[in-house]
Amino acid sequence: ELGWSQSAYSRFERRAERRSIGFVDASEVAAVLGLELTASLHPAGDAPRDKGHQALLDRFHRELSGAFTIRAEVPLPGPGDPRVWDLVLRLADLVIGVEAETRIRDMQALVRRIHLRERDGGVDEIVLLLSDSATNRRLVDPLRLALGERYATPARQVLKALRSGTLLSGSGVLLL
């Protein structure tokens, strides 16, 4: 079905040919086997930031108490998990994961991503940091509602704890 000779396919199965296989060839082999080939891209190392995202993180950093230990681009703890936290803040035994978004584009995808980070992220609390824009201001209340009770901590209370270096009483969403 691939149009390959039996010997070429046999070499492919045995990995006898040291050449790399292209995405199209791999996809065709997968289709013949009743499989679907998928791919995704994830940042590796220090990912390049767009100016808006970096400016948002810089504004946030200036709001934080010096009591926090701050690390950027921290991998999630699962072995081989390619996801990273934008920032991780530590204060005593409290670990806070920070995810920054310049613009809410797909609320359902964002909620799903944050809930997966709750499950896999290895942190006690999460701060979802949003740029203060007209779009985000319009969507922040529905976003908090969609995220659930855990994110009901008022933004002022979250910001006050972060500025004073005290423990958060829950996860939250901040516009900055």
mmCIF file of C-alpha atoms in Angstrom:
data_model
loop_
_atom_site.group_PDB
_atom_site.id
_atom_site.type_symbol
_atom_site.label_atom_id
_atom_site.label_comp_id
_atom_site.label_asym_id
_atom_site.label_seq_id
_atom_site.Cartn_x
_atom_site.Cartn_y
_atom_site.Cartn_z
ATOM 1 C CA GLU A 1 0.000 0.000 0.000
ATOM 2 C CA LEU A 2 2.957 2.334 0.522
ATOM 3 C CA GLY A 3 4.484 1.646 -2.847
ATOM 4 C CA TRP A 4 7.662 0.479 -1.136
ATOM 5 C CA SER A 5 9.408 -2.749 -1.997
ATOM 6 C CA GLN A 6 9.146 -5.518 0.589
ATOM 7 C CA SER A 7 12.884 -5.227 1.255
ATOM 8 C CA ALA A 8 12.644 -1.430 1.786
ATOM 9 C CA TYR A 9 9.776 -1.909 4.252
ATOM 10 C CA SER A 10 11.686 -4.702 6.009
ATOM 11 C CA ARG A 11 14.738 -2.407 6.380
ATOM 12 C CA PHE A 12 12.423 0.291 7.742
ATOM 13 C CA GLU A 13 11.002 -2.131 10.345
ATOM 14 C CA ARG A 14 14.484 -3.243 11.385
ATOM 15 C CA ARG A 15 15.766 0.327 11.313
ATOM 16 C CA ALA A 16 18.474 -1.003 9.055
ATOM 17 C CA GLU A 17 18.576 2.185 7.048
ATOM 18 C CA ARG A 18 20.221 4.848 9.131
ATOM 19 C CA ARG A 19 18.609 7.684 7.230
ATOM 20 C CA SER A 20 15.951 9.604 9.070
ATOM 21 C CA ILE A 21 12.372 9.055 8.054
ATOM 22 C CA GLY A 22 10.359 12.059 6.979
ATOM 23 C CA PHE A 23 7.092 13.082 8.582
ATOM 24 C CA VAL A 24 5.138 12.250 5.422
ATOM 25 C CA ASP A 25 6.615 8.729 5.217
ATOM 26 C CA ALA A 26 5.986 8.127 8.925
ATOM 27 C CA SER A 27 2.412 9.370 8.528
ATOM 28 C CA GLU A 28 1.809 7.057 5.576
ATOM 29 C CA VAL A 29 3.190 4.054 7.490
ATOM 30 C CA ALA A 30 0.996 4.954 10.463
ATOM 31 C CA ALA A 31 -2.094 5.252 8.231
ATOM 32 C CA VAL A 32 -1.486 1.816 6.705
ATOM 33 C CA LEU A 33 -1.238 0.405 10.227
ATOM 34 C CA GLY A 34 -4.480 2.112 11.266
ATOM 35 C CA LEU A 35 -2.699 4.736 13.363
ATOM 36 C CA GLU A 36 -2.641 8.510 13.307
ATOM 37 C CA LEU A 37 0.684 10.289 13.590
ATOM 38 C CA THR A 38 0.594 13.487 15.641
ATOM 39 C CA ALA A 39 3.242 15.975 16.626
ATOM 40 C CA SER A 40 3.450 18.921 18.967
ATOM 41 C CA LEU A 41 5.993 21.575 19.778
ATOM 42 C CA HIS A 42 7.085 22.457 23.307
ATOM 43 C CA PRO A 43 9.646 24.993 24.515
ATOM 44 C CA ALA A 44 13.023 23.580 25.399
ATOM 45 C CA GLY A 45 15.375 25.446 27.694
ATOM 46 C CA ASP A 46 15.017 29.190 27.835
ATOM 47 C CA ALA A 47 12.155 29.756 25.444
ATOM 48 C CA PRO A 48 12.113 33.021 23.542
ATOM 49 C CA ARG A 49 9.440 35.345 24.842
ATOM 50 C CA ASP A 50 7.451 37.866 22.988
ATOM 51 C CA LYS A 51 7.790 41.406 24.272
ATOM 52 C CA GLY A 52 4.277 41.548 25.739
ATOM 53 C CA HIS A 53 4.685 38.299 27.680
ATOM 54 C CA GLN A 54 8.078 39.321 29.015
ATOM 55 C CA ALA A 55 6.763 42.782 29.973
ATOM 56 C CA LEU A 56 3.895 41.131 31.894
ATOM 57 C CA LEU A 57 6.331 38.907 33.809
ATOM 58 C CA ASP A 58 8.557 41.913 34.526
ATOM 59 C CA ARG A 59 5.588 43.900 35.921
ATOM 60 C CA PHE A 60 4.631 40.924 38.081
ATOM 61 C CA HIS A 61 8.182 40.479 39.336
ATOM 62 C CA ARG A 62 8.256 44.113 40.515
ATOM 63 C CA GLU A 63 5.116 43.478 42.625
ATOM 64 C CA LEU A 64 6.638 40.546 44.543
ATOM 65 C CA SER A 65 8.066 40.662 48.021
ATOM 66 C CA GLY A 66 11.748 39.875 48.365
ATOM 67 C CA ALA A 67 10.716 37.035 50.689
ATOM 68 C CA PHE A 68 9.921 34.828 47.672
ATOM 69 C CA THR A 69 12.494 32.689 45.917
ATOM 70 C CA ILE A 70 11.700 33.067 42.229
ATOM 71 C CA ARG A 71 12.625 30.709 39.397
ATOM 72 C CA ALA A 72 11.635 31.052 35.749
ATOM 73 C CA GLU A 73 10.843 28.344 33.195
ATOM 74 C CA VAL A 74 10.529 25.565 35.780
ATOM 75 C CA PRO A 75 9.676 22.145 34.302
ATOM 76 C CA LEU A 76 6.641 20.318 35.659
ATOM 77 C CA PRO A 77 7.774 17.415 37.831
ATOM 78 C CA GLY A 78 6.580 14.474 35.721
ATOM 79 C CA PRO A 79 9.372 12.547 34.019
ATOM 80 C CA GLY A 80 9.595 13.635 30.399
ATOM 81 C CA ASP A 81 6.836 16.252 30.775
ATOM 82 C CA PRO A 82 7.770 19.050 28.347
ATOM 83 C CA ARG A 83 5.589 21.701 30.051
ATOM 84 C CA VAL A 84 7.061 24.459 32.197
ATOM 85 C CA TRP A 85 5.762 27.033 34.655
ATOM 86 C CA ASP A 86 6.472 30.605 33.603
ATOM 87 C CA LEU A 87 7.519 31.252 37.214
ATOM 88 C CA VAL A 88 7.626 29.269 40.432
ATOM 89 C CA LEU A 89 7.558 31.196 43.711
ATOM 90 C CA ARG A 90 8.637 29.615 46.983
ATOM 91 C CA LEU A 91 7.953 30.884 50.478
ATOM 92 C CA ALA A 92 8.705 28.486 53.339
ATOM 93 C CA ASP A 93 6.797 25.310 52.400
ATOM 94 C CA LEU A 94 4.455 27.080 49.959
ATOM 95 C CA VAL A 95 5.073 26.595 46.228
ATOM 96 C CA ILE A 96 3.161 28.791 43.774
ATOM 97 C CA GLY A 97 3.051 28.145 40.043
ATOM 98 C CA VAL A 98 2.585 31.218 37.863
ATOM 99 C CA GLU A 99 1.177 30.990 34.360
ATOM 100 C CA ALA A 100 1.150 34.253 32.373
ATOM 101 C CA GLU A 101 -1.146 35.036 29.441
ATOM 102 C CA THR A 102 -1.138 38.273 27.506
ATOM 103 C CA ARG A 103 -4.550 37.622 25.951
ATOM 104 C CA ILE A 104 -7.330 35.126 26.550
ATOM 105 C CA ARG A 105 -7.891 33.603 23.120
ATOM 106 C CA ASP A 106 -9.683 30.344 23.934
ATOM 107 C CA MET A 107 -11.143 30.267 27.441
ATOM 108 C CA GLN A 108 -12.040 26.581 27.320
ATOM 109 C CA ALA A 109 -8.482 25.611 26.314
ATOM 110 C CA LEU A 110 -7.032 27.879 29.014
ATOM 111 C CA VAL A 111 -9.257 26.388 31.725
ATOM 112 C CA ARG A 112 -8.352 22.879 30.596
ATOM 113 C CA ARG A 113 -4.621 23.743 30.619
ATOM 114 C CA ILE A 114 -4.794 25.244 34.124
ATOM 115 C CA HIS A 115 -6.706 22.242 35.479
ATOM 116 C CA LEU A 116 -4.065 19.919 34.015
ATOM 117 C CA ARG A 117 -1.402 22.011 35.730
ATOM 118 C CA GLU A 118 -3.301 21.657 39.008
ATOM 119 C CA ARG A 119 -3.130 17.909 38.583
ATOM 120 C CA ASP A 120 0.441 17.622 37.273
ATOM 121 C CA GLY A 121 2.181 20.822 38.334
ATOM 122 C CA GLY A 122 3.536 19.940 41.771
ATOM 123 C CA VAL A 123 2.529 23.279 43.303
ATOM 124 C CA ASP A 124 0.301 24.277 46.214
ATOM 125 C CA GLU A 125 -1.363 27.258 44.574
ATOM 126 C CA ILE A 126 -1.597 28.734 41.093
ATOM 127 C CA VAL A 127 -1.618 32.356 40.016
ATOM 128 C CA LEU A 128 -2.964 32.914 36.532
ATOM 129 C CA LEU A 129 -1.486 36.233 35.493
ATOM 130 C CA LEU A 130 -3.226 38.188 32.727
ATOM 131 C CA SER A 131 -2.305 41.431 31.006
ATOM 132 C CA ASP A 132 -4.716 44.179 31.943
ATOM 133 C CA SER A 133 -6.448 44.709 28.600
ATOM 134 C CA ALA A 134 -10.043 45.438 27.633
ATOM 135 C CA THR A 135 -10.524 41.871 26.351
ATOM 136 C CA ASN A 136 -9.082 40.264 29.467
ATOM 137 C CA ARG A 137 -11.054 42.573 31.804
ATOM 138 C CA ARG A 138 -14.254 41.536 30.010
ATOM 139 C CA LEU A 139 -13.415 37.824 30.328
ATOM 140 C CA VAL A 140 -11.818 37.627 33.785
ATOM 141 C CA ASP A 141 -15.038 37.032 35.759
ATOM 142 C CA PRO A 142 -16.316 34.275 33.440
ATOM 143 C CA LEU A 143 -12.801 32.792 33.546
ATOM 144 C CA ARG A 144 -12.759 32.705 37.355
ATOM 145 C CA LEU A 145 -16.178 31.073 37.311
ATOM 146 C CA ALA A 146 -15.048 28.477 34.759
ATOM 147 C CA LEU A 147 -11.893 27.702 36.765
ATOM 148 C CA GLY A 148 -13.987 26.981 39.840
ATOM 149 C CA GLU A 149 -14.072 27.684 43.568
ATOM 150 C CA ARG A 150 -10.324 27.264 43.984
ATOM 151 C CA TYR A 151 -9.824 30.532 42.049
ATOM 152 C CA ALA A 152 -12.355 32.555 44.028
ATOM 153 C CA THR A 153 -9.625 34.285 46.076
ATOM 154 C CA PRO A 154 -10.077 37.994 45.317
ATOM 155 C CA ALA A 155 -7.293 39.478 43.203
ATOM 156 C CA ARG A 156 -6.594 42.180 45.802
ATOM 157 C CA GLN A 157 -6.060 39.529 48.464
ATOM 158 C CA VAL A 158 -3.698 37.536 46.210
ATOM 159 C CA LEU A 159 -1.731 40.666 45.302
ATOM 160 C CA LYS A 160 -1.542 41.778 48.944
ATOM 161 C CA ALA A 161 -0.070 38.386 49.955
ATOM 162 C CA LEU A 162 2.422 38.467 47.094
ATOM 163 C CA ARG A 163 3.513 42.019 47.929
ATOM 164 C CA SER A 164 3.871 41.313 51.654
ATOM 165 C CA GLY A 165 5.462 37.872 51.331
ATOM 166 C CA THR A 166 2.704 36.066 53.217
ATOM 167 C CA LEU A 167 0.952 32.793 52.481
ATOM 168 C CA LEU A 168 -1.798 32.746 49.867
ATOM 169 C CA SER A 169 -5.189 31.559 51.012
ATOM 170 C CA GLY A 170 -5.959 30.071 47.588
ATOM 171 C CA SER A 171 -5.216 30.242 43.903
ATOM 172 C CA GLY A 172 -6.245 33.288 41.933
ATOM 173 C CA VAL A 173 -6.402 35.253 38.717
ATOM 174 C CA LEU A 174 -4.606 38.598 38.496
ATOM 175 C CA LEU A 175 -4.840 41.375 35.936
ATOM 176 C CA LEU A 176 -1.645 43.378 35.806
#
